[in-house]
PDB file of C-alpha atoms in Angstrom:
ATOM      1  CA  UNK A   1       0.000   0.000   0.000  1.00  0.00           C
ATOM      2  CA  UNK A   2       1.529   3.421  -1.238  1.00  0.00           C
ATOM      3  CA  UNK A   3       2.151   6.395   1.767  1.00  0.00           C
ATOM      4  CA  UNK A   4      -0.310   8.177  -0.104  1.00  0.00           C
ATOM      5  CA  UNK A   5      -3.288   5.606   0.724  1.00  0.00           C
ATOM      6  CA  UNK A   6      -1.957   4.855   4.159  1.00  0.00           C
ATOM      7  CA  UNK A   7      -2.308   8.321   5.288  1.00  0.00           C
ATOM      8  CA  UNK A   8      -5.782   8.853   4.061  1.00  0.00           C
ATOM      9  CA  UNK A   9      -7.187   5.207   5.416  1.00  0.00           C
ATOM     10  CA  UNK A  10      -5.673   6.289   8.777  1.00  0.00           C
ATOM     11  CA  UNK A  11      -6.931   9.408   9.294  1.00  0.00           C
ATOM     12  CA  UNK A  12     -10.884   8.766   8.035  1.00  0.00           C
ATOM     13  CA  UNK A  13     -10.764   5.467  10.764  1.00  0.00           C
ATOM     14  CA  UNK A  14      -9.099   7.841  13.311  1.00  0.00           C
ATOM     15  CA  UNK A  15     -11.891  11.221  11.792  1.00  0.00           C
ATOM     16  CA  UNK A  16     -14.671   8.547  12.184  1.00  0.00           C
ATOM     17  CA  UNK A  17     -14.142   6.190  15.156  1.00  0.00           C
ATOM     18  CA  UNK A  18     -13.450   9.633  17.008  1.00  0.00           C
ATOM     19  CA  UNK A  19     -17.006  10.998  15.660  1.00  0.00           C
ATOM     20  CA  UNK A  20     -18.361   7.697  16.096  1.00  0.00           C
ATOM     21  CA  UNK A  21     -16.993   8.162  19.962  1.00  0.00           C
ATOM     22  CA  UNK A  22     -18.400  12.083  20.201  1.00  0.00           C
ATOM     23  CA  UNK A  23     -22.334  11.060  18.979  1.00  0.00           C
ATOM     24  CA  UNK A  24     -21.951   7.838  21.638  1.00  0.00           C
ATOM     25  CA  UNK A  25     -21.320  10.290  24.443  1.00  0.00           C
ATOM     26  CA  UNK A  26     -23.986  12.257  23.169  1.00  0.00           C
ATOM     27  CA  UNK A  27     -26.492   9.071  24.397  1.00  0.00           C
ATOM     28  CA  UNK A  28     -25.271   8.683  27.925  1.00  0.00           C
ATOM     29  CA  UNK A  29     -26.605   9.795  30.574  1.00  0.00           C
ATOM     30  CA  UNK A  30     -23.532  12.172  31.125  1.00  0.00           C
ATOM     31  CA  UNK A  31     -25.117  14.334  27.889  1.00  0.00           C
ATOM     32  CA  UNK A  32     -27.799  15.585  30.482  1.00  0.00           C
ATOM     33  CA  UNK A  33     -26.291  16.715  33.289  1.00  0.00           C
ATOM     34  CA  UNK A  34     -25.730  20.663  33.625  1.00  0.00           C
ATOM     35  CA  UNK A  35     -25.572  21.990  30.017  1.00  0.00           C
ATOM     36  CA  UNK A  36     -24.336  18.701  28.143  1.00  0.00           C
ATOM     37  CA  UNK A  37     -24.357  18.135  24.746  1.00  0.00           C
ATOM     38  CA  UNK A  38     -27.442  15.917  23.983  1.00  0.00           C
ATOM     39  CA  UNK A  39     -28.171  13.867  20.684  1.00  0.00           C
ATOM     40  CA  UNK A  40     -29.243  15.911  17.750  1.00  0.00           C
ATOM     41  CA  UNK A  41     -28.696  19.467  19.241  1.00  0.00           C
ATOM     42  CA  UNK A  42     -26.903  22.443  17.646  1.00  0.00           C
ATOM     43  CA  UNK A  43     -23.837  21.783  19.687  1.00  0.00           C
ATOM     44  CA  UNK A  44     -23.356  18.127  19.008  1.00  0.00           C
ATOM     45  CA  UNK A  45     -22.881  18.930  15.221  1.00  0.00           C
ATOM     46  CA  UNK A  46     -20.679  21.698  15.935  1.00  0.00           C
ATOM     47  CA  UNK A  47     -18.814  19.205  17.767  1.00  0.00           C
ATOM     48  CA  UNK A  48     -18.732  17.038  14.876  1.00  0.00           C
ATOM     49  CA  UNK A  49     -17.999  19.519  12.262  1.00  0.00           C
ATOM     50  CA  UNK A  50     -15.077  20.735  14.601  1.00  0.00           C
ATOM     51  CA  UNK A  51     -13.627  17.561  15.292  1.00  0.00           C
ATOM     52  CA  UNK A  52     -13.883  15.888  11.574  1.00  0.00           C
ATOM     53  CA  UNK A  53     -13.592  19.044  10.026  1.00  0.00           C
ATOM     54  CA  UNK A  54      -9.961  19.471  11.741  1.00  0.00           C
ATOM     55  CA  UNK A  55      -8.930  15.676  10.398  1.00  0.00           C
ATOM     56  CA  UNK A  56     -10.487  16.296   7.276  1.00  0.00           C
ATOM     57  CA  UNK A  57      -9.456  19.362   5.598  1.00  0.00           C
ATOM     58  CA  UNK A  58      -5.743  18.941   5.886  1.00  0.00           C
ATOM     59  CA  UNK A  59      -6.579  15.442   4.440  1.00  0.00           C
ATOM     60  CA  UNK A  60      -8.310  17.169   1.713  1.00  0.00           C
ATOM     61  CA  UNK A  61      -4.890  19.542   1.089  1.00  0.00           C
ATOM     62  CA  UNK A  62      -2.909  16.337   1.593  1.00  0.00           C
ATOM     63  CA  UNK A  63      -4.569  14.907  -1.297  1.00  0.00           C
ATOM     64  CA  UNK A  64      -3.755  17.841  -3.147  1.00  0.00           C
ATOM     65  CA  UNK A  65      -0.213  16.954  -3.114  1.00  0.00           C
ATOM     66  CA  UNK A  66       0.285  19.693  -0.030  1.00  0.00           C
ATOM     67  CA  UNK A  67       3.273  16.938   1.942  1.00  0.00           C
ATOM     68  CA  UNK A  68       3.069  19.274   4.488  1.00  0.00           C
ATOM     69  CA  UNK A  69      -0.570  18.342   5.704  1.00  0.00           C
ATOM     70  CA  UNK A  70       0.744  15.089   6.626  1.00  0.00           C
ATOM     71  CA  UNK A  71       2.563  16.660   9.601  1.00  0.00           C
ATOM     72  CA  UNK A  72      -0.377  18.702  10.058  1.00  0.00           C
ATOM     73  CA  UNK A  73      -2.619  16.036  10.864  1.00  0.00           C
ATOM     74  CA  UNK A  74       0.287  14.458  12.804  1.00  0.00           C
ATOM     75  CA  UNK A  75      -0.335  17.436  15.274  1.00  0.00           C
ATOM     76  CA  UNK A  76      -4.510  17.176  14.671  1.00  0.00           C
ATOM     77  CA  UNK A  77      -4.375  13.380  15.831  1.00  0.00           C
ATOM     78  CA  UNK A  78      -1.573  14.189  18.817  1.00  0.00           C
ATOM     79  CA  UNK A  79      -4.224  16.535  20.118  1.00  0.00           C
ATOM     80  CA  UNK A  80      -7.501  14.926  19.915  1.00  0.00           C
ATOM     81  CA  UNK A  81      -5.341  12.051  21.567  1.00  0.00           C
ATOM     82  CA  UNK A  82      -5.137  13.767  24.599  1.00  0.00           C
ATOM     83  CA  UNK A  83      -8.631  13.644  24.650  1.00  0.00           C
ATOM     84  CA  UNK A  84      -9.903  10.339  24.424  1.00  0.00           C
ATOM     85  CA  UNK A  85      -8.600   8.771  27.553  1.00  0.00           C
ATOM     86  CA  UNK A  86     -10.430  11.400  29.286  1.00  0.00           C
ATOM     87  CA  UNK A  87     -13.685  10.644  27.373  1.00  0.00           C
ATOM     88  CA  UNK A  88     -13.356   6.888  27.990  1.00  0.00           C
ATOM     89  CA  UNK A  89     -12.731   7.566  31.809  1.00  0.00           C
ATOM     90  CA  UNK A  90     -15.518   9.691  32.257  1.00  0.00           C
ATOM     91  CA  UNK A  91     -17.534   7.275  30.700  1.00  0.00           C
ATOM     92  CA  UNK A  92     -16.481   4.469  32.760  1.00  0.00           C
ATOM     93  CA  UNK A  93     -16.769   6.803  36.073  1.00  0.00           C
ATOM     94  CA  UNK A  94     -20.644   7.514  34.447  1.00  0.00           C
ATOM     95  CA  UNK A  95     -21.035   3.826  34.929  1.00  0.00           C
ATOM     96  CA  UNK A  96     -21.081   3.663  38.594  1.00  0.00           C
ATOM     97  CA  UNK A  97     -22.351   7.509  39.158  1.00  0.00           C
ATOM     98  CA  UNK A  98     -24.604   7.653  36.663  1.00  0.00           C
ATOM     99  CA  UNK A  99     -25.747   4.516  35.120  1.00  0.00           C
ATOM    100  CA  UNK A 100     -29.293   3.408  36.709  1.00  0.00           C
ATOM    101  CA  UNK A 101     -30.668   0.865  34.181  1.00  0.00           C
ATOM    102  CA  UNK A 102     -29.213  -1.075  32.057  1.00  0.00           C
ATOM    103  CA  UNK A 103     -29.491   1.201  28.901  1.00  0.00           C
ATOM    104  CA  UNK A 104     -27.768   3.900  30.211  1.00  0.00           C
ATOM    105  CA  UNK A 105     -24.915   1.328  31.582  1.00  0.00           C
ATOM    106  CA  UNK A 106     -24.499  -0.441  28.305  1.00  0.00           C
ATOM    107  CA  UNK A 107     -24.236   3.588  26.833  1.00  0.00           C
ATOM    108  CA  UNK A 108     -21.761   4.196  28.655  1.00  0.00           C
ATOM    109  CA  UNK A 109     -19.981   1.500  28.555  1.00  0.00           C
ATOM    110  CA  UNK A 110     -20.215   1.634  24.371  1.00  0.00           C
ATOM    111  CA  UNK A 111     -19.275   5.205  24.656  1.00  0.00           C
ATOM    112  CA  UNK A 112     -15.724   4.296  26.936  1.00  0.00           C
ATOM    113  CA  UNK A 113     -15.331   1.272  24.402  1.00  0.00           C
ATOM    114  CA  UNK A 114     -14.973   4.087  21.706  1.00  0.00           C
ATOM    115  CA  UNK A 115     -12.774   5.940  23.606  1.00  0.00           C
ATOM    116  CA  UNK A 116     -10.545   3.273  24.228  1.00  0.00           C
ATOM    117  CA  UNK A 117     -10.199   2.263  20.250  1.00  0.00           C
ATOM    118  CA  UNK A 118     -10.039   5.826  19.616  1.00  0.00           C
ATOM    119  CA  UNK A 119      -6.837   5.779  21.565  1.00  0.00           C
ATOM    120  CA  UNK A 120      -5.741   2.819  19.873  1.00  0.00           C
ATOM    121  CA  UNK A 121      -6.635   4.373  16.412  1.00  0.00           C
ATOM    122  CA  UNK A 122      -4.705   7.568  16.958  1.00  0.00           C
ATOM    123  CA  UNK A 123      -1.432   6.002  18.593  1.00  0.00           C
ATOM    124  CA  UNK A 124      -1.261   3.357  15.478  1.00  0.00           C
ATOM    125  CA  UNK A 125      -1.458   6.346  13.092  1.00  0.00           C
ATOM    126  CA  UNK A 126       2.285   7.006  13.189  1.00  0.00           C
ATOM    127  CA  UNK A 127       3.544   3.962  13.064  1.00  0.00           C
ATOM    128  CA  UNK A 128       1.273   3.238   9.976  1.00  0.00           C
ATOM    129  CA  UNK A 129       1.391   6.654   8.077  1.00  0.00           C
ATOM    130  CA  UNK A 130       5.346   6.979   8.893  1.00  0.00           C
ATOM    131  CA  UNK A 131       6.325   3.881   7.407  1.00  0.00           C
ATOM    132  CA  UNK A 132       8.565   4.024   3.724  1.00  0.00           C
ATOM    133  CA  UNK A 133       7.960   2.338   1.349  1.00  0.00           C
ATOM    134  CA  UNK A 134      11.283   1.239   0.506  1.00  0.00           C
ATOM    135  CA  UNK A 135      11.535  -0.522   3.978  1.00  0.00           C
ATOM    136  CA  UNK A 136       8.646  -2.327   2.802  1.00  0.00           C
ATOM    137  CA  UNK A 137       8.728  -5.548   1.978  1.00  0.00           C
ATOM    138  CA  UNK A 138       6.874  -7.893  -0.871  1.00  0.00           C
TER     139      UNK A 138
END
């Protein structure tokens, strides 16, 4: 698999678990304390729109043939990284604070499961997207 393709299958798994992650929190219980984001409100797709939107448009000028974007994203995915082992403990806290049936449990237990391949997403992006491909081998 060329650089090229590596880089742009990395980043939409790492764009979209990440979303995936951000709509799942969205359906906890955690969404509705204070002033939480709930499902289908104006600040859930601003959330979305922010967070894709700051994988995808350097992917976009990466496929443009800008080489710098790749380092760009490099810095997108380091800091959305910081992020998602804080989502997936909050989640996992939400289980035993906040979790009263078994719907809400199993949401935020989903939710934390997202956070936690999120996390693995994101960290496998460099070794994946840095590789060369003359150290690859046929």
């Amino acid at each position: 698999m060329k650089e090229k393709e590596r880089v742009i299958l990395w980043t939409v798994t790492a764009a979209g678990l990440f979303c995936c992650e951000l709509i799942a929190v969205t359906l906890t219980p955690l969404a509705k304390i204070g002033n939480g984001t709930r499902f289908g409100s104006p600040g859930m797709y601003y959330n979305l729109m922010m967070c894709g939107g700051s994988y995808i448009v350097p992917l976009i000028l990466y496929c443009l043939n800008i080489r710098l974007m790749k380092y760009v994203i490099a810095c997108v995915n380091a800091l959305w990284l910081i992020c998602h082992p804080v989502i997936a403990a909050i989640c996992f806290a939400g289980v035993f604070k906040v979790a009263s049936g078994l719907a809400e449990y199993l949401s935020c237990m989903i939710a934390a499961g997202l956070g936690i391949v999120s996390v693995a997403a994101a960290v496998l992006w460099y070794p994946m997207c840095r590789k060369s491909e003359k150290n690859e081998r046929i």
